[in-house]
Amino acid sequence: MKSYAAEFLGTFWLVLGGCGSAVLAAAFPNVGIGFAGVALAFGLTVVTMAYAIGHISGCHLNPAVSIGLWAGGRFPAKQLGPYIVAQVLGAIAAAAVLYVIASGAAGFDVAKGFASNGYGEHSPGGYSLLAALVCEVVMTMFFLLVIMGATDKRAPAGFAPLAIGLALTLIHLISIPVTNTSVNPARSTGVALFVGDWAVRQLWLFWLAPILGAVLGARVYRWIAGKPE
């Protein structure tokens, strides 16, 4: 139960920090943090939580990561369900807190997106479904490659949180214009439930693509890593 609680709190922090920066600070009048600031915020949530709860739950914070680690032989199947439930609930709770904060400003309109992920007309750059699918699969694949490699027993000890957090920052720098960057079904679900409508209709992609990419990344790492750790 402590591991599940840690995943709930960690995913809460990721969504509040990452999506919160997008909703509250990205376009703040005149001095908004922009795409780069949002990308850094997502990376910082992972770095800080990895040091805080990595020794408790592994700090997955992401159903795709949990499934990928299972596919890579690093995580037991019996814990997948509880981890994913905890992650999704943490994301929803964070989105609820963010909604309360954001709605305290005049002119707030959740229909404008609320940091939801999308494709087509709901992509920040108007990218197609195919472009969004390929982007999310490839980005999550490389995210799992970094996670598996950085946490390998043969890797330098103590630096995994930094490598993983920086990888997530880079992923956002690349893909925010395409899909608003998911690579995390829980993160996508939390905010989409408050937007409803198109965000919920397009949510399937942000479960399918990250999970597919995570499994591919884990399998590729097992292949290139050679001998068992």
PDB file of N, CA and C in Angstrom, residues 42-109:
ATOM      1  N   PHE A  42       8.023  19.602 -16.379  1.00  0.00           N
ATOM      2  CA  PHE A  42       7.754  18.154 -16.391  1.00  0.00           C
ATOM      3  C   PHE A  42       9.003  17.383 -15.979  1.00  0.00           C
ATOM      4  N   GLY A  43      10.156  17.776 -16.500  1.00  0.00           N
ATOM      5  CA  GLY A  43      11.384  17.091 -16.123  1.00  0.00           C
ATOM      6  C   GLY A  43      11.698  17.224 -14.651  1.00  0.00           C
ATOM      7  N   LEU A  44      11.466  18.398 -14.100  1.00  0.00           N
ATOM      8  CA  LEU A  44      11.752  18.626 -12.678  1.00  0.00           C
ATOM      9  C   LEU A  44      10.839  17.811 -11.771  1.00  0.00           C
ATOM     10  N   THR A  45       9.594  17.606 -12.182  1.00  0.00           N
ATOM     11  CA  THR A  45       8.707  16.787 -11.347  1.00  0.00           C
ATOM     12  C   THR A  45       9.240  15.366 -11.231  1.00  0.00           C
ATOM     13  N   VAL A  46       9.769  14.848 -12.330  1.00  0.00           N
ATOM     14  CA  VAL A  46      10.300  13.482 -12.306  1.00  0.00           C
ATOM     15  C   VAL A  46      11.583  13.410 -11.484  1.00  0.00           C
ATOM     16  N   VAL A  47      12.477  14.369 -11.683  1.00  0.00           N
ATOM     17  CA  VAL A  47      13.726  14.361 -10.915  1.00  0.00           C
ATOM     18  C   VAL A  47      13.447  14.430  -9.416  1.00  0.00           C
ATOM     19  N   THR A  48      12.597  15.367  -9.011  1.00  0.00           N
ATOM     20  CA  THR A  48      12.344  15.548  -7.582  1.00  0.00           C
ATOM     21  C   THR A  48      11.647  14.334  -6.972  1.00  0.00           C
ATOM     22  N   MET A  49      10.672  13.783  -7.692  1.00  0.00           N
ATOM     23  CA  MET A  49       9.975  12.610  -7.155  1.00  0.00           C
ATOM     24  C   MET A  49      10.830  11.353  -7.201  1.00  0.00           C
ATOM     25  N   ALA A  50      11.702  11.247  -8.193  1.00  0.00           N
ATOM     26  CA  ALA A  50      12.570  10.066  -8.250  1.00  0.00           C
ATOM     27  C   ALA A  50      13.458   9.992  -7.013  1.00  0.00           C
ATOM     28  N   TYR A  51      13.976  11.142  -6.574  1.00  0.00           N
ATOM     29  CA  TYR A  51      14.775  11.162  -5.354  1.00  0.00           C
ATOM     30  C   TYR A  51      13.913  10.979  -4.107  1.00  0.00           C
ATOM     31  N   ALA A  52      12.661  11.450  -4.169  1.00  0.00           N
ATOM     32  CA  ALA A  52      11.786  11.383  -2.996  1.00  0.00           C
ATOM     33  C   ALA A  52      11.178  10.007  -2.787  1.00  0.00           C
ATOM     34  N   ILE A  53      10.722   9.368  -3.867  1.00  0.00           N
ATOM     35  CA  ILE A  53       9.980   8.108  -3.704  1.00  0.00           C
ATOM     36  C   ILE A  53      10.548   6.948  -4.527  1.00  0.00           C
ATOM     37  N   GLY A  54      11.640   7.189  -5.233  1.00  0.00           N
ATOM     38  CA  GLY A  54      12.196   6.113  -6.054  1.00  0.00           C
ATOM     39  C   GLY A  54      12.511   4.864  -5.252  1.00  0.00           C
ATOM     40  N   HIS A  55      12.954   5.037  -4.019  1.00  0.00           N
ATOM     41  CA  HIS A  55      13.302   3.895  -3.160  1.00  0.00           C
ATOM     42  C   HIS A  55      12.071   3.245  -2.534  1.00  0.00           C
ATOM     43  N   ILE A  56      10.901   3.864  -2.718  1.00  0.00           N
ATOM     44  CA  ILE A  56       9.664   3.309  -2.163  1.00  0.00           C
ATOM     45  C   ILE A  56       8.885   2.541  -3.222  1.00  0.00           C
ATOM     46  N   SER A  57       8.670   3.177  -4.374  1.00  0.00           N
ATOM     47  CA  SER A  57       7.827   2.556  -5.406  1.00  0.00           C
ATOM     48  C   SER A  57       8.525   2.385  -6.748  1.00  0.00           C
ATOM     49  N   GLY A  58       9.720   2.938  -6.886  1.00  0.00           N
ATOM     50  CA  GLY A  58      10.381   2.933  -8.180  1.00  0.00           C
ATOM     51  C   GLY A  58      10.087   4.185  -8.982  1.00  0.00           C
ATOM     52  N   CYS A  59       9.106   4.974  -8.524  1.00  0.00           N
ATOM     53  CA  CYS A  59       8.752   6.249  -9.150  1.00  0.00           C
ATOM     54  C   CYS A  59       8.436   6.090 -10.629  1.00  0.00           C
ATOM     55  N   HIS A  60       7.420   5.279 -10.927  1.00  0.00           N
ATOM     56  CA  HIS A  60       6.997   5.115 -12.324  1.00  0.00           C
ATOM     57  C   HIS A  60       6.190   6.328 -12.800  1.00  0.00           C
ATOM     58  N   LEU A  61       5.163   6.698 -12.043  1.00  0.00           N
ATOM     59  CA  LEU A  61       4.308   7.862 -12.305  1.00  0.00           C
ATOM     60  C   LEU A  61       3.606   7.805 -13.659  1.00  0.00           C
ATOM     61  N   ASN A  62       3.506   6.634 -14.247  1.00  0.00           N
ATOM     62  CA  ASN A  62       3.080   6.538 -15.638  1.00  0.00           C
ATOM     63  C   ASN A  62       2.713   5.096 -15.964  1.00  0.00           C
ATOM     64  N   PRO A  63       1.464   4.831 -16.361  1.00  0.00           N
ATOM     65  CA  PRO A  63       1.084   3.453 -16.706  1.00  0.00           C
ATOM     66  C   PRO A  63       1.945   2.849 -17.812  1.00  0.00           C
ATOM     67  N   ALA A  64       2.346   3.667 -18.789  1.00  0.00           N
ATOM     68  CA  ALA A  64       3.184   3.155 -19.869  1.00  0.00           C
ATOM     69  C   ALA A  64       4.545   2.714 -19.341  1.00  0.00           C
ATOM     70  N   VAL A  65       5.099   3.454 -18.394  1.00  0.00           N
ATOM     71  CA  VAL A  65       6.380   3.082 -17.800  1.00  0.00           C
ATOM     72  C   VAL A  65       6.244   1.774 -17.022  1.00  0.00           C
ATOM     73  N   SER A  66       5.180   1.639 -16.241  1.00  0.00           N
ATOM     74  CA  SER A  66       4.976   0.398 -15.489  1.00  0.00           C
ATOM     75  C   SER A  66       4.852  -0.799 -16.430  1.00  0.00           C
ATOM     76  N   ILE A  67       4.074  -0.633 -17.507  1.00  0.00           N
ATOM     77  CA  ILE A  67       3.900  -1.723 -18.474  1.00  0.00           C
ATOM     78  C   ILE A  67       5.215  -2.001 -19.201  1.00  0.00           C
ATOM     79  N   GLY A  68       5.945  -0.942 -19.541  1.00  0.00           N
ATOM     80  CA  GLY A  68       7.226  -1.134 -20.194  1.00  0.00           C
ATOM     81  C   GLY A  68       8.228  -1.857 -19.312  1.00  0.00           C
ATOM     82  N   LEU A  69       8.269  -1.504 -18.046  1.00  0.00           N
ATOM     83  CA  LEU A  69       9.183  -2.183 -17.124  1.00  0.00           C
ATOM     84  C   LEU A  69       8.785  -3.639 -16.936  1.00  0.00           C
ATOM     85  N   TRP A  70       7.489  -3.906 -16.961  1.00  0.00           N
ATOM     86  CA  TRP A  70       7.043  -5.309 -16.925  1.00  0.00           C
ATOM     87  C   TRP A  70       7.517  -6.045 -18.175  1.00  0.00           C
ATOM     88  N   ALA A  71       7.345  -5.405 -19.345  1.00  0.00           N
ATOM     89  CA  ALA A  71       7.779  -6.025 -20.597  1.00  0.00           C
ATOM     90  C   ALA A  71       9.289  -6.223 -20.622  1.00  0.00           C
ATOM     91  N   GLY A  72      10.007  -5.379 -19.892  1.00  0.00           N
ATOM     92  CA  GLY A  72      11.459  -5.491 -19.830  1.00  0.00           C
ATOM     93  C   GLY A  72      11.961  -6.393 -18.728  1.00  0.00           C
ATOM     94  N   GLY A  73      11.042  -7.049 -18.028  1.00  0.00           N
ATOM     95  CA  GLY A  73      11.433  -7.984 -16.976  1.00  0.00           C
ATOM     96  C   GLY A  73      11.845  -7.337 -15.680  1.00  0.00           C
ATOM     97  N   ARG A  74      11.444  -6.072 -15.485  1.00  0.00           N
ATOM     98  CA  ARG A  74      11.842  -5.339 -14.285  1.00  0.00           C
ATOM     99  C   ARG A  74      10.715  -5.145 -13.279  1.00  0.00           C
ATOM    100  N   PHE A  75       9.493  -5.598 -13.603  1.00  0.00           N
ATOM    101  CA  PHE A  75       8.349  -5.295 -12.742  1.00  0.00           C
ATOM    102  C   PHE A  75       7.369  -6.455 -12.782  1.00  0.00           C
ATOM    103  N   PRO A  76       6.837  -6.894 -11.630  1.00  0.00           N
ATOM    104  CA  PRO A  76       5.925  -8.046 -11.598  1.00  0.00           C
ATOM    105  C   PRO A  76       4.539  -7.708 -12.132  1.00  0.00           C
ATOM    106  N   ALA A  77       3.976  -8.611 -12.885  1.00  0.00           N
ATOM    107  CA  ALA A  77       2.660  -8.405 -13.492  1.00  0.00           C
ATOM    108  C   ALA A  77       1.571  -8.182 -12.445  1.00  0.00           C
ATOM    109  N   LYS A  78       1.697  -8.831 -11.282  1.00  0.00           N
ATOM    110  CA  LYS A  78       0.646  -8.730 -10.275  1.00  0.00           C
ATOM    111  C   LYS A  78       0.486  -7.319  -9.712  1.00  0.00           C
ATOM    112  N   GLN A  79       1.500  -6.473  -9.890  1.00  0.00           N
ATOM    113  CA  GLN A  79       1.415  -5.112  -9.374  1.00  0.00           C
ATOM    114  C   GLN A  79       0.985  -4.090 -10.424  1.00  0.00           C
ATOM    115  N   LEU A  80       0.855  -4.514 -11.660  1.00  0.00           N
ATOM    116  CA  LEU A  80       0.503  -3.578 -12.723  1.00  0.00           C
ATOM    117  C   LEU A  80      -0.832  -2.884 -12.475  1.00  0.00           C
ATOM    118  N   GLY A  81      -1.873  -3.664 -12.172  1.00  0.00           N
ATOM    119  CA  GLY A  81      -3.200  -3.094 -11.959  1.00  0.00           C
ATOM    120  C   GLY A  81      -3.225  -2.050 -10.854  1.00  0.00           C
ATOM    121  N   PRO A  82      -2.762  -2.373  -9.649  1.00  0.00           N
ATOM    122  CA  PRO A  82      -2.757  -1.379  -8.570  1.00  0.00           C
ATOM    123  C   PRO A  82      -1.920  -0.152  -8.876  1.00  0.00           C
ATOM    124  N   TYR A  83      -0.776  -0.329  -9.528  1.00  0.00           N
ATOM    125  CA  TYR A  83       0.061   0.819  -9.880  1.00  0.00           C
ATOM    126  C   TYR A  83      -0.683   1.748 -10.837  1.00  0.00           C
ATOM    127  N   ILE A  84      -1.289   1.175 -11.865  1.00  0.00           N
ATOM    128  CA  ILE A  84      -1.979   1.989 -12.868  1.00  0.00           C
ATOM    129  C   ILE A  84      -3.163   2.718 -12.244  1.00  0.00           C
ATOM    130  N   VAL A  85      -3.909   2.047 -11.387  1.00  0.00           N
ATOM    131  CA  VAL A  85      -5.030   2.695 -10.701  1.00  0.00           C
ATOM    132  C   VAL A  85      -4.537   3.861  -9.852  1.00  0.00           C
ATOM    133  N   ALA A  86      -3.476   3.642  -9.097  1.00  0.00           N
ATOM    134  CA  ALA A  86      -2.926   4.708  -8.248  1.00  0.00           C
ATOM    135  C   ALA A  86      -2.453   5.892  -9.081  1.00  0.00           C
ATOM    136  N   GLN A  87      -1.813   5.617 -10.193  1.00  0.00           N
ATOM    137  CA  GLN A  87      -1.316   6.678 -11.063  1.00  0.00           C
ATOM    138  C   GLN A  87      -2.458   7.493 -11.667  1.00  0.00           C
ATOM    139  N   VAL A  88      -3.477   6.811 -12.154  1.00  0.00           N
ATOM    140  CA  VAL A  88      -4.612   7.521 -12.769  1.00  0.00           C
ATOM    141  C   VAL A  88      -5.362   8.339 -11.724  1.00  0.00           C
ATOM    142  N   LEU A  89      -5.558   7.783 -10.535  1.00  0.00           N
ATOM    143  CA  LEU A  89      -6.241   8.535  -9.473  1.00  0.00           C
ATOM    144  C   LEU A  89      -5.422   9.748  -9.050  1.00  0.00           C
ATOM    145  N   GLY A  90      -4.102   9.595  -8.971  1.00  0.00           N
ATOM    146  CA  GLY A  90      -3.254  10.732  -8.637  1.00  0.00           C
ATOM    147  C   GLY A  90      -3.347  11.833  -9.683  1.00  0.00           C
ATOM    148  N   ALA A  91      -3.406  11.443 -10.949  1.00  0.00           N
ATOM    149  CA  ALA A  91      -3.522  12.421 -12.038  1.00  0.00           C
ATOM    150  C   ALA A  91      -4.861  13.152 -11.982  1.00  0.00           C
ATOM    151  N   ILE A  92      -5.928  12.420 -11.706  1.00  0.00           N
ATOM    152  CA  ILE A  92      -7.256  13.039 -11.628  1.00  0.00           C
ATOM    153  C   ILE A  92      -7.326  14.001 -10.446  1.00  0.00           C
ATOM    154  N   ALA A  93      -6.767  13.588  -9.312  1.00  0.00           N
ATOM    155  CA  ALA A  93      -6.769  14.451  -8.132  1.00  0.00           C
ATOM    156  C   ALA A  93      -5.991  15.741  -8.408  1.00  0.00           C
ATOM    157  N   ALA A  94      -4.846  15.623  -9.076  1.00  0.00           N
ATOM    158  CA  ALA A  94      -4.055  16.809  -9.399  1.00  0.00           C
ATOM    159  C   ALA A  94      -4.799  17.716 -10.360  1.00  0.00           C
ATOM    160  N   ALA A  95      -5.477  17.123 -11.347  1.00  0.00           N
ATOM    161  CA  ALA A  95      -6.244  17.924 -12.296  1.00  0.00           C
ATOM    162  C   ALA A  95      -7.374  18.665 -11.586  1.00  0.00           C
ATOM    163  N   ALA A  96      -7.974  18.023 -10.579  1.00  0.00           N
ATOM    164  CA  ALA A  96      -9.039  18.679  -9.816  1.00  0.00           C
ATOM    165  C   ALA A  96      -8.496  19.879  -9.039  1.00  0.00           C
ATOM    166  N   VAL A  97      -7.337  19.707  -8.411  1.00  0.00           N
ATOM    167  CA  VAL A  97      -6.714  20.822  -7.682  1.00  0.00           C
ATOM    168  C   VAL A  97      -6.350  21.939  -8.652  1.00  0.00           C
ATOM    169  N   LEU A  98      -5.790  21.572  -9.796  1.00  0.00           N
ATOM    170  CA  LEU A  98      -5.423  22.572 -10.802  1.00  0.00           C
ATOM    171  C   LEU A  98      -6.650  23.321 -11.309  1.00  0.00           C
ATOM    172  N   TYR A  99      -7.739  22.604 -11.488  1.00  0.00           N
ATOM    173  CA  TYR A  99      -8.978  23.244 -11.945  1.00  0.00           C
ATOM    174  C   TYR A  99      -9.456  24.285 -10.930  1.00  0.00           C
ATOM    175  N   VAL A 100      -9.412  23.938  -9.650  1.00  0.00           N
ATOM    176  CA  VAL A 100      -9.831  24.883  -8.606  1.00  0.00           C
ATOM    177  C   VAL A 100      -8.961  26.132  -8.630  1.00  0.00           C
ATOM    178  N   ILE A 101      -7.652  25.937  -8.769  1.00  0.00           N
ATOM    179  CA  ILE A 101      -6.737  27.088  -8.798  1.00  0.00           C
ATOM    180  C   ILE A 101      -6.973  27.931 -10.053  1.00  0.00           C
ATOM    181  N   ALA A 102      -6.996  27.267 -11.220  1.00  0.00           N
ATOM    182  CA  ALA A 102      -7.109  27.996 -12.489  1.00  0.00           C
ATOM    183  C   ALA A 102      -8.431  28.727 -12.613  1.00  0.00           C
ATOM    184  N   SER A 103      -9.491  28.133 -12.103  1.00  0.00           N
ATOM    185  CA  SER A 103     -10.814  28.760 -12.222  1.00  0.00           C
ATOM    186  C   SER A 103     -10.972  29.959 -11.306  1.00  0.00           C
ATOM    187  N   GLY A 104      -9.970  30.219 -10.456  1.00  0.00           N
ATOM    188  CA  GLY A 104     -10.006  31.394  -9.599  1.00  0.00           C
ATOM    189  C   GLY A 104      -9.660  32.681 -10.319  1.00  0.00           C
ATOM    190  N   ALA A 105      -9.253  32.585 -11.585  1.00  0.00           N
ATOM    191  CA  ALA A 105      -8.921  33.769 -12.375  1.00  0.00           C
ATOM    192  C   ALA A 105     -10.068  34.103 -13.318  1.00  0.00           C
ATOM    193  N   ALA A 106     -10.350  35.360 -13.462  1.00  0.00           N
ATOM    194  CA  ALA A 106     -11.403  35.788 -14.382  1.00  0.00           C
ATOM    195  C   ALA A 106     -11.033  35.398 -15.810  1.00  0.00           C
ATOM    196  N   GLY A 107     -12.018  34.912 -16.533  1.00  0.00           N
ATOM    197  CA  GLY A 107     -11.800  34.557 -17.927  1.00  0.00           C
ATOM    198  C   GLY A 107     -11.311  33.147 -18.156  1.00  0.00           C
ATOM    199  N   PHE A 108     -11.131  32.370 -17.093  1.00  0.00           N
ATOM    200  CA  PHE A 108     -10.689  30.990 -17.272  1.00  0.00           C
ATOM    201  C   PHE A 108     -11.740  30.196 -18.032  1.00  0.00           C
ATOM    202  N   ASP A 109     -11.286  29.392 -18.999  1.00  0.00           N
ATOM    203  CA  ASP A 109     -12.195  28.585 -19.811  1.00  0.00           C
ATOM    204  C   ASP A 109     -11.561  27.222 -20.036  1.00  0.00           C
TER     205      ASP A 109
END
